[in-house]
Amino acid sequence: MNDKENTNKEQELNDLFNENYSNKTYDKIVKKAKLISTLRTICITFIVVLILFVVLGFSWLSLMRWNQEKAMKDVELFNQITRPNVEELGPEFIGRDLFNGTISYNRYKEIEGTPVNWGDQVFNYSIFGGVRSVEGDRQFQIADRRDGQKRSYDEETKQRMMQFYHPSVDYDYVRNDLINLKDYPSETLMEVGLSFDQSYTPNEVREFLPNNVTLKWYWADTYTDVERLKGGR
């Protein structure tokens, strides 16, 4: 059987270089060889592209997850410093595209064990790094009927925003809402922000306040642009 196959192959080879061998048959063999070579190249290219696609896909997912975790840590740290009286439920991952992702935090304030709704906060993070706030902590103002001065409210929850005064700035008008506490029932729970006439230590502040007042957070003046505050008072 092998001798017969070898004989056939030798005959085909001899026919190929035979001057009487038809050009039509020669062209057919060349086309067949080209087709096989083209198919082989296509298969190799397809496999390489598939492997490259899988590698790039896993690399993209890993990079996005790494930036997502970094963004969450940055948001947590930033809120611990700037919003220590605001608690977070989340995060909730809204969506992700090729280069960006979106994280949402449902927030609330805890007042003596009672949760009070606070505005949600939405952040965008990028595959190239960095995180920025998209929604949250937006305010609007309404003039108070008692004194005519404007008060700030949270845009989403309509909760009144606390207003603070810097001891180094002379204000034309200083609002004192403590005198209004007598208008509320004794069982009322509320969050109150206090501004002082000068700098005090945490122990001194604690001594100023009744024992039934829970201190949630302090403001530490590490840097304040007093001139800007003076211009905006």
Coordinates of N, CA, C and O in Angstrom, one line a residue, residues 25-184:
T25 N -3.6 22.3 -15.0 CA -3.4 21.5 -13.8 C -2.4 22.1 -12.8 O -2.6 22.1 -11.6
Y26 N -1.4 22.8 -13.4 CA -0.4 23.4 -12.6 C -1.0 24.6 -11.8 O -0.7 24.7 -10.6
D27 N -1.8 25.4 -12.5 CA -2.4 26.5 -11.8 C -3.3 26.0 -10.7 O -3.4 26.7 -9.6
K28 N -4.0 24.9 -10.9 CA -4.9 24.4 -9.9 C -4.1 24.0 -8.6 O -4.5 24.3 -7.5
I29 N -2.9 23.4 -8.8 CA -2.1 23.0 -7.6 C -1.6 24.2 -6.9 O -1.6 24.3 -5.7
V30 N -1.2 25.3 -7.6 CA -0.7 26.5 -7.0 C -1.8 27.2 -6.2 O -1.6 27.7 -5.1
K31 N -3.0 27.2 -6.8 CA -4.1 27.9 -6.1 C -4.5 27.1 -4.8 O -4.8 27.7 -3.8
K32 N -4.4 25.8 -4.9 CA -4.7 25.0 -3.7 C -3.7 25.3 -2.6 O -4.0 25.4 -1.4
A33 N -2.4 25.4 -3.0 CA -1.4 25.7 -2.0 C -1.6 27.1 -1.4 O -1.4 27.2 -0.1
K34 N -2.0 28.0 -2.2 CA -2.2 29.4 -1.7 C -3.4 29.4 -0.7 O -3.4 30.1 0.3
L35 N -4.4 28.6 -1.1 CA -5.6 28.6 -0.2 C -5.3 28.0 1.1 O -5.7 28.5 2.2
I36 N -4.5 26.9 1.1 CA -4.1 26.3 2.4 C -3.3 27.2 3.2 O -3.5 27.4 4.4
S37 N -2.4 28.0 2.6 CA -1.5 28.9 3.3 C -2.4 30.1 3.9 O -2.2 30.5 5.0
T38 N -3.4 30.5 3.1 CA -4.2 31.6 3.5 C -5.1 31.2 4.7 O -5.2 31.9 5.7
L39 N -5.6 30.0 4.6 CA -6.5 29.5 5.7 C -5.6 29.3 7.0 O -6.1 29.6 8.1
R40 N -4.4 28.8 6.8 CA -3.5 28.7 8.0 C -3.2 30.0 8.6 O -3.2 30.2 9.9
T41 N -3.0 31.0 7.8 CA -2.7 32.4 8.3 C -3.9 32.9 9.0 O -3.8 33.6 10.1
I42 N -5.1 32.7 8.5 CA -6.3 33.2 9.1 C -6.5 32.6 10.5 O -6.9 33.2 11.4
C43 N -6.3 31.2 10.5 CA -6.5 30.5 11.8 C -5.5 31.0 12.9 O -5.9 31.3 14.0
I44 N -4.3 31.2 12.5 CA -3.3 31.7 13.4 C -3.6 33.1 13.9 O -3.5 33.4 15.1
T45 N -4.0 33.9 12.9 CA -4.4 35.3 13.3 C -5.6 35.3 14.2 O -5.6 36.1 15.2
F46 N -6.6 34.5 14.0 CA -7.7 34.4 14.8 C -7.4 34.0 16.2 O -7.9 34.6 17.2
I47 N -6.5 33.0 16.3 CA -6.2 32.5 17.7 C -5.4 33.6 18.4 O -5.6 33.8 19.6
V48 N -4.5 34.3 17.8 CA -3.7 35.3 18.4 C -4.6 36.5 18.9 O -4.4 37.0 20.0
V49 N -5.5 36.9 18.0 CA -6.4 38.0 18.3 C -7.3 37.6 19.5 O -7.6 38.4 20.4
L50 N -7.8 36.3 19.5 CA -8.6 35.8 20.6 C -7.9 35.8 21.9 O -8.4 36.3 23.0
I51 N -6.6 35.4 21.9 CA -5.8 35.4 23.1 C -5.5 36.8 23.6 O -5.6 37.1 24.8
L52 N -5.2 37.7 22.6 CA -5.0 39.1 23.0 C -6.2 39.7 23.6 O -6.1 40.5 24.5
F53 N -7.4 39.4 23.0 CA -8.6 40.0 23.5 C -8.9 39.5 24.9 O -9.3 40.3 25.8
V54 N -8.7 38.2 25.2 CA -8.9 37.7 26.6 C -7.9 38.4 27.6 O -8.3 38.8 28.6
V55 N -6.6 38.5 27.2 CA -5.7 39.1 28.1 C -6.0 40.6 28.3 O -6.0 41.0 29.5
L56 N -6.4 41.3 27.3 CA -6.7 42.7 27.4 C -8.0 42.9 28.3 O -8.1 43.8 29.1
G57 N -9.0 41.9 28.1 CA -10.2 42.0 28.9 C -9.9 41.8 30.3 O -10.5 42.6 31.2
F58 N -9.1 40.8 30.7 CA -8.8 40.6 32.1 C -8.0 41.7 32.7 O -8.2 42.1 33.8
S59 N -7.1 42.3 31.9 CA -6.3 43.4 32.3 C -7.2 44.6 32.6 O -7.0 45.4 33.6
W60 N -8.2 44.9 31.7 CA -9.1 46.0 31.9 C -9.9 45.8 33.1 O -10.1 46.7 33.9
L61 N -10.5 44.6 33.3 CA -11.3 44.3 34.5 C -10.5 44.5 35.8 O -10.9 45.1 36.8
S62 N -9.2 44.0 35.8 CA -8.4 44.2 37.0 C -8.1 45.7 37.3 O -8.1 46.1 38.4
L63 N -7.8 46.4 36.2 CA -7.5 47.8 36.4 C -8.7 48.6 36.9 O -8.6 49.5 37.7
M64 N -9.9 48.3 36.3 CA -11.1 49.0 36.7 C -11.4 48.7 38.2 O -11.8 49.5 39.0
R65 N -11.3 47.4 38.6 CA -11.6 47.0 40.0 C -10.6 47.7 40.9 O -11.0 48.1 42.0
W66 N -9.3 47.8 40.5 CA -8.3 48.4 41.3 C -8.6 49.9 41.5 O -8.6 50.4 42.7
N67 N -9.0 50.6 40.5 CA -9.4 52.0 40.6 C -10.7 52.1 41.3 O -10.9 53.2 42.0
Q68 N -11.6 51.2 41.2 CA -12.9 51.2 41.9 C -12.6 51.1 43.4 O -13.2 51.9 44.2
E69 N -11.8 50.2 43.9 CA -11.4 50.1 45.3 C -10.7 51.3 45.8 O -10.9 51.8 46.9
K70 N -9.8 51.8 45.0 CA -9.1 53.0 45.4 C -10.0 54.2 45.5 O -9.9 55.0 46.5
A71 N -11.0 54.3 44.6 CA -12.0 55.4 44.7 C -12.8 55.3 45.9 O -13.1 56.3 46.6
M72 N -13.2 54.1 46.3 CA -14.0 53.9 47.5 C -13.2 54.3 48.7 O -13.8 54.9 49.7
K73 N -11.9 54.0 48.8 CA -11.1 54.3 49.9 C -10.9 55.8 50.0 O -11.0 56.4 51.1
D74 N -10.7 56.5 48.8 CA -10.6 57.9 48.8 C -11.9 58.6 49.3 O -11.8 59.6 50.0
V75 N -13.0 58.1 48.8 CA -14.3 58.7 49.3 C -14.5 58.5 50.8 O -14.9 59.5 51.5
E76 N -14.2 57.3 51.3 CA -14.4 57.1 52.7 C -13.5 58.0 53.5 O -13.9 58.6 54.5
L77 N -12.2 58.1 53.1 CA -11.3 59.0 53.9 C -11.7 60.5 53.8 O -11.7 61.2 54.8
F78 N -12.2 60.9 52.6 CA -12.6 62.3 52.4 C -13.8 62.6 53.3 O -13.9 63.6 54.0
N79 N -14.8 61.6 53.4 CA -16.0 61.9 54.2 C -15.7 61.8 55.7 O -16.3 62.5 56.4
Q80 N -14.7 61.0 56.1 CA -14.4 60.9 57.5 C -13.8 62.3 57.9 O -14.0 62.7 59.1
I81 N -13.1 63.0 57.0 CA -12.5 64.3 57.4 C -13.5 65.4 57.3 O -13.6 66.3 58.2
T82 N -14.3 65.4 56.2 CA -15.2 66.5 55.9 C -16.6 66.4 56.4 O -17.3 67.3 56.6
R83 N -17.1 65.1 56.5 CA -18.5 64.9 56.9 C -18.6 63.8 58.0 O -19.2 62.7 57.8
P84 N -18.0 64.0 59.1 CA -17.9 62.9 60.2 C -19.3 62.7 60.8 O -19.4 61.6 61.4
N85 N -20.3 63.5 60.6 CA -21.6 63.3 61.2 C -22.6 62.7 60.1 O -23.8 62.6 60.4
V86 N -22.0 62.3 59.0 CA -22.9 61.6 58.0 C -22.5 60.2 57.8 O -21.3 59.9 57.5
E87 N -23.4 59.3 57.9 CA -23.2 57.9 57.8 C -23.5 57.4 56.3 O -24.3 58.1 55.7
E88 N -22.9 56.3 55.9 CA -23.1 55.9 54.5 C -23.6 54.4 54.5 O -23.2 53.6 55.3
L89 N -24.6 54.2 53.6 CA -25.0 52.9 53.3 C -24.6 52.6 51.9 O -25.0 53.2 50.9
G90 N -23.8 51.6 51.7 CA -23.3 51.3 50.3 C -21.9 50.8 50.4 O -21.5 50.3 51.4
P91 N -21.2 50.9 49.3 CA -21.6 51.6 48.1 C -22.5 50.8 47.2 O -22.5 49.6 47.3
E92 N -23.2 51.5 46.2 CA -23.9 50.8 45.2 C -23.3 51.2 43.9 O -23.2 52.3 43.5
F93 N -23.0 50.2 43.1 CA -22.3 50.4 41.8 C -23.4 50.5 40.7 O -24.1 49.6 40.4
I94 N -23.5 51.8 40.2 CA -24.6 52.1 39.3 C -24.2 51.5 37.9 O -25.1 51.0 37.2
G95 N -23.0 51.7 37.4 CA -22.7 51.3 36.1 C -21.2 51.5 35.8 O -20.5 52.1 36.6
R96 N -20.8 51.0 34.6 CA -19.4 51.0 34.2 C -19.3 51.0 32.7 O -20.0 50.2 32.1
D97 N -18.6 51.9 32.1 CA -18.3 51.8 30.7 C -16.9 51.5 30.4 O -16.2 51.0 31.3
L98 N -16.4 51.8 29.3 CA -15.0 51.4 28.9 C -13.9 52.1 29.7 O -12.9 51.4 30.1
F99 N -14.2 53.3 30.1 CA -13.1 54.1 30.8 C -13.6 54.6 32.2 O -12.7 55.1 32.9
N100 N -14.8 54.6 32.5 CA -15.3 55.2 33.7 C -16.3 54.3 34.4 O -17.0 53.4 33.8
G101 N -16.5 54.5 35.7 CA -17.4 53.8 36.5 C -18.2 54.8 37.5 O -17.7 55.9 37.7
T102 N -19.3 54.4 38.0 CA -20.1 55.3 38.8 C -20.5 54.5 40.1 O -20.9 53.4 40.1
I103 N -20.3 55.2 41.3 CA -20.6 54.7 42.6 C -21.6 55.6 43.3 O -21.4 56.8 43.2
S104 N -22.6 55.0 43.9 CA -23.6 55.8 44.6 C -23.6 55.4 46.1 O -23.5 54.2 46.4
Y105 N -23.7 56.4 47.0 CA -23.8 56.2 48.4 C -25.1 56.7 48.9 O -25.4 57.9 48.7
N106 N -25.9 55.8 49.6 CA -27.1 56.3 50.3 C -26.7 56.7 51.7 O -26.0 55.9 52.4
R107 N -27.0 57.9 52.1 CA -26.5 58.5 53.3 C -27.6 58.9 54.3 O -28.7 59.1 53.9
Y108 N -27.2 58.9 55.6 CA -28.1 59.3 56.6 C -27.3 59.9 57.8 O -26.1 59.7 57.9
K109 N -28.0 60.6 58.6 CA -27.4 61.1 59.9 C -28.1 60.4 61.0 O -29.3 60.1 61.0
E110 N -27.3 60.0 62.0 CA -27.8 59.3 63.2 C -27.9 60.3 64.4 O -26.9 60.9 64.8
I111 N -29.1 60.5 64.8 CA -29.3 61.5 65.9 C -29.9 60.7 67.1 O -31.0 60.3 67.1
E112 N -29.0 60.4 68.1 CA -29.4 59.7 69.3 C -30.0 58.3 68.9 O -31.1 58.0 69.4
G113 N -29.4 57.6 68.0 CA -29.9 56.3 67.6 C -31.0 56.3 66.5 O -31.4 55.2 66.1
T114 N -31.4 57.5 66.1 CA -32.5 57.6 65.1 C -31.9 58.0 63.8 O -31.3 59.1 63.7
P115 N -32.1 57.2 62.7 CA -31.5 57.6 61.4 C -32.4 58.7 60.7 O -33.6 58.6 60.8
V116 N -31.7 59.7 60.2 CA -32.4 60.8 59.5 C -31.9 60.8 58.1 O -30.7 60.8 57.8
N117 N -32.8 60.8 57.1 CA -32.4 60.7 55.7 C -31.5 61.9 55.3 O -31.8 63.0 55.7
W118 N -30.5 61.6 54.5 CA -29.6 62.6 54.0 C -29.4 62.4 52.5 O -29.7 61.3 52.0
G119 N -29.0 63.4 51.8 CA -28.9 63.3 50.4 C -27.9 62.2 49.9 O -26.8 62.1 50.5
D120 N -28.3 61.5 48.8 CA -27.3 60.5 48.3 C -26.1 61.2 47.6 O -26.2 62.4 47.2
Q121 N -25.1 60.5 47.5 CA -23.9 61.1 46.9 C -23.4 60.1 45.8 O -23.3 58.9 46.0
V122 N -23.1 60.7 44.6 CA -22.7 59.9 43.5 C -21.3 60.3 43.0 O -21.0 61.5 42.9
F123 N -20.4 59.4 42.8 CA -19.0 59.6 42.3 C -18.8 58.9 41.0 O -19.2 57.8 40.8
N124 N -17.9 59.5 40.2 CA -17.4 58.9 39.0 C -15.9 58.6 39.2 O -15.2 59.5 39.8
Y125 N -15.4 57.5 38.8 CA -14.0 57.2 38.9 C -13.6 56.7 37.5 O -14.4 56.3 36.7
S126 N -12.3 56.9 37.2 CA -11.8 56.6 35.8 C -10.7 55.5 35.8 O -10.1 55.3 36.9
I127 N -10.6 54.9 34.7 CA -9.6 53.8 34.6 C -8.2 54.4 34.7 O -7.2 53.7 35.0
F128 N -8.1 55.7 34.4 CA -6.8 56.4 34.5 C -6.5 56.9 35.9 O -5.5 57.6 36.1
G129 N -7.4 56.7 36.8 CA -7.2 57.2 38.2 C -8.0 58.4 38.5 O -8.4 59.2 37.5
G130 N -8.3 58.7 39.7 CA -9.0 59.9 40.1 C -10.5 59.6 40.3 O -11.1 58.7 39.8
V131 N -11.1 60.4 41.2 CA -12.5 60.3 41.5 C -13.1 61.7 41.7 O -12.4 62.6 42.2
R132 N -14.3 61.9 41.2 CA -14.9 63.2 41.4 C -16.4 63.1 41.7 O -17.1 62.1 41.3
S133 N -16.9 64.0 42.5 CA -18.3 64.0 42.9 C -19.2 64.5 41.7 O -18.9 65.5 41.1
V134 N -20.3 63.8 41.5 CA -21.3 64.1 40.5 C -22.5 64.7 41.1 O -23.0 65.7 40.6
E135 N -23.0 64.1 42.2 CA -24.2 64.6 42.9 C -24.0 64.5 44.4 O -23.2 63.7 44.9
G136 N -24.7 65.3 45.1 CA -24.6 65.3 46.6 C -24.2 66.6 47.1 O -23.4 67.3 46.6
D137 N -24.8 66.9 48.3 CA -24.4 68.1 49.1 C -24.7 69.4 48.3 O -24.0 70.4 48.3
R138 N -25.7 69.4 47.5 CA -26.2 70.6 46.8 C -27.2 71.3 47.7 O -28.0 70.7 48.3
Q139 N -27.1 72.6 47.7 CA -27.9 73.4 48.6 C -28.7 74.5 47.8 O -28.3 74.9 46.7
F140 N -29.8 74.9 48.4 CA -30.5 76.1 47.9 C -30.8 76.9 49.1 O -30.8 76.5 50.3
Q141 N -31.2 78.2 48.9 CA -31.4 79.1 50.0 C -32.8 79.7 50.0 O -33.4 80.0 48.9
I142 N -33.4 79.9 51.2 CA -34.7 80.6 51.3 C -34.5 81.6 52.5 O -33.9 81.3 53.5
A143 N -35.1 82.8 52.3 CA -35.0 83.8 53.3 C -35.9 83.4 54.5 O -37.1 82.9 54.3
D144 N -35.4 83.5 55.7 CA -36.1 83.2 56.9 C -37.1 84.3 57.2 O -36.8 85.5 57.2
R145 N -38.3 84.0 57.6 CA -39.4 85.0 57.9 C -39.1 85.7 59.2 O -39.6 86.9 59.4
R146 N -38.3 85.1 60.1 CA -38.1 85.8 61.4 C -37.1 86.9 61.3 O -37.3 88.0 61.8
D147 N -36.0 86.6 60.6 CA -34.9 87.7 60.6 C -34.6 88.1 59.2 O -33.8 89.0 59.0
G148 N -35.2 87.5 58.2 CA -35.0 88.0 56.8 C -33.7 87.5 56.2 O -33.4 87.7 55.0
Q149 N -32.8 86.8 57.0 CA -31.6 86.2 56.6 C -31.8 84.9 55.8 O -32.7 84.1 56.2
K150 N -31.0 84.6 54.9 CA -31.1 83.4 54.1 C -30.6 82.2 54.9 O -29.6 82.2 55.6
R151 N -31.4 81.1 54.7 CA -31.0 79.8 55.3 C -30.7 78.8 54.2 O -31.4 78.9 53.1
S152 N -29.8 77.9 54.4 CA -29.4 76.9 53.4 C -30.1 75.6 53.7 O -30.2 75.2 54.9
Y153 N -30.6 74.9 52.6 CA -31.2 73.6 52.8 C -30.6 72.6 51.8 O -30.2 73.0 50.7
D154 N -30.6 71.3 52.2 CA -30.2 70.3 51.3 C -31.1 70.1 50.1 O -32.4 70.1 50.3
E155 N -30.6 70.1 48.9 CA -31.5 70.1 47.7 C -32.4 68.8 47.7 O -33.5 68.9 47.2
E156 N -31.8 67.7 48.1 CA -32.6 66.4 48.0 C -33.5 66.2 49.1 O -34.7 65.9 48.9
T157 N -33.1 66.4 50.4 CA -33.9 66.0 51.5 C -34.7 67.2 52.1 O -35.6 67.0 52.9
K158 N -34.3 68.4 51.7 CA -34.9 69.7 52.2 C -34.6 69.9 53.7 O -35.2 70.7 54.4
Q159 N -33.6 69.1 54.2 CA -33.2 69.3 55.6 C -32.4 70.6 55.7 O -31.6 71.0 54.8
R160 N -32.5 71.3 56.8 CA -31.8 72.6 57.0 C -30.3 72.3 57.2 O -30.0 71.4 58.0
M161 N -29.5 73.1 56.6 CA -28.0 73.0 56.7 C -27.6 73.8 57.9 O -28.1 74.9 58.1
M162 N -26.6 73.3 58.7 CA -26.1 74.1 59.8 C -25.2 75.2 59.3 O -24.5 75.0 58.3
Q163 N -25.2 76.3 60.0 CA -24.4 77.5 59.6 C -23.4 77.7 60.7 O -23.7 77.8 61.9
F164 N -22.1 77.9 60.3 CA -21.1 78.2 61.3 C -20.5 79.6 61.1 O -20.4 80.1 60.0
Y165 N -19.9 80.1 62.2 CA -19.2 81.4 62.1 C -17.8 81.2 62.6 O -17.6 80.5 63.6
H166 N -16.9 81.9 61.9 CA -15.5 81.8 62.3 C -15.2 82.9 63.3 O -15.6 84.1 63.2
P167 N -14.4 82.6 64.4 CA -14.2 83.5 65.5 C -13.3 84.7 65.0 O -13.3 85.7 65.7
S168 N -12.6 84.6 63.9 CA -11.7 85.6 63.5 C -12.3 86.6 62.5 O -11.7 87.6 62.0
V169 N -13.6 86.4 62.2 CA -14.3 87.2 61.3 C -15.4 88.0 62.0 O -16.1 87.5 62.8
D170 N -15.5 89.3 61.7 CA -16.6 90.2 62.3 C -17.8 90.2 61.3 O -17.7 90.6 60.2
Y171 N -18.9 89.6 61.8 CA -20.1 89.5 61.0 C -21.0 90.6 61.3 O -21.1 91.1 62.4
D172 N -21.7 91.0 60.2 CA -22.8 92.0 60.4 C -24.0 91.5 61.2 O -24.7 92.3 61.8
Y173 N -24.2 90.2 61.0 CA -25.3 89.6 61.7 C -25.0 88.2 62.1 O -24.4 87.4 61.2
V174 N -25.3 87.8 63.3 CA -25.0 86.4 63.8 C -26.3 85.9 64.3 O -27.0 86.4 65.2
R175 N -26.7 84.8 63.7 CA -28.0 84.1 64.0 C -27.8 83.3 65.2 O -26.8 82.5 65.3
N176 N -28.8 83.3 66.2 CA -28.7 82.5 67.4 C -30.0 81.7 67.4 O -31.1 82.2 67.9
D177 N -30.0 80.4 67.0 CA -31.2 79.6 67.0 C -31.4 78.9 68.4 O -32.4 78.2 68.5
L178 N -30.4 79.0 69.3 CA -30.6 78.3 70.6 C -31.8 78.8 71.3 O -32.4 78.0 72.1
I179 N -32.1 80.0 71.1 CA -33.3 80.6 71.8 C -34.6 80.0 71.4 O -35.6 80.1 72.0
N180 N -34.6 79.3 70.2 CA -35.8 78.7 69.7 C -36.0 77.3 70.2 O -37.1 76.7 69.9
L181 N -35.1 76.7 70.9 CA -35.2 75.4 71.4 C -36.4 75.2 72.4 O -37.0 74.2 72.5
K182 N -36.8 76.3 73.1 CA -37.9 76.3 74.0 C -39.2 76.0 73.3 O -40.2 75.7 73.9
D183 N -39.3 76.3 71.9 CA -40.5 76.1 71.2 C -40.7 74.6 70.8 O -41.8 74.3 70.3
Y184 N -39.8 73.7 71.1 CA -39.9 72.3 70.7 C -40.2 71.5 72.0 O -39.8 71.8 73.1

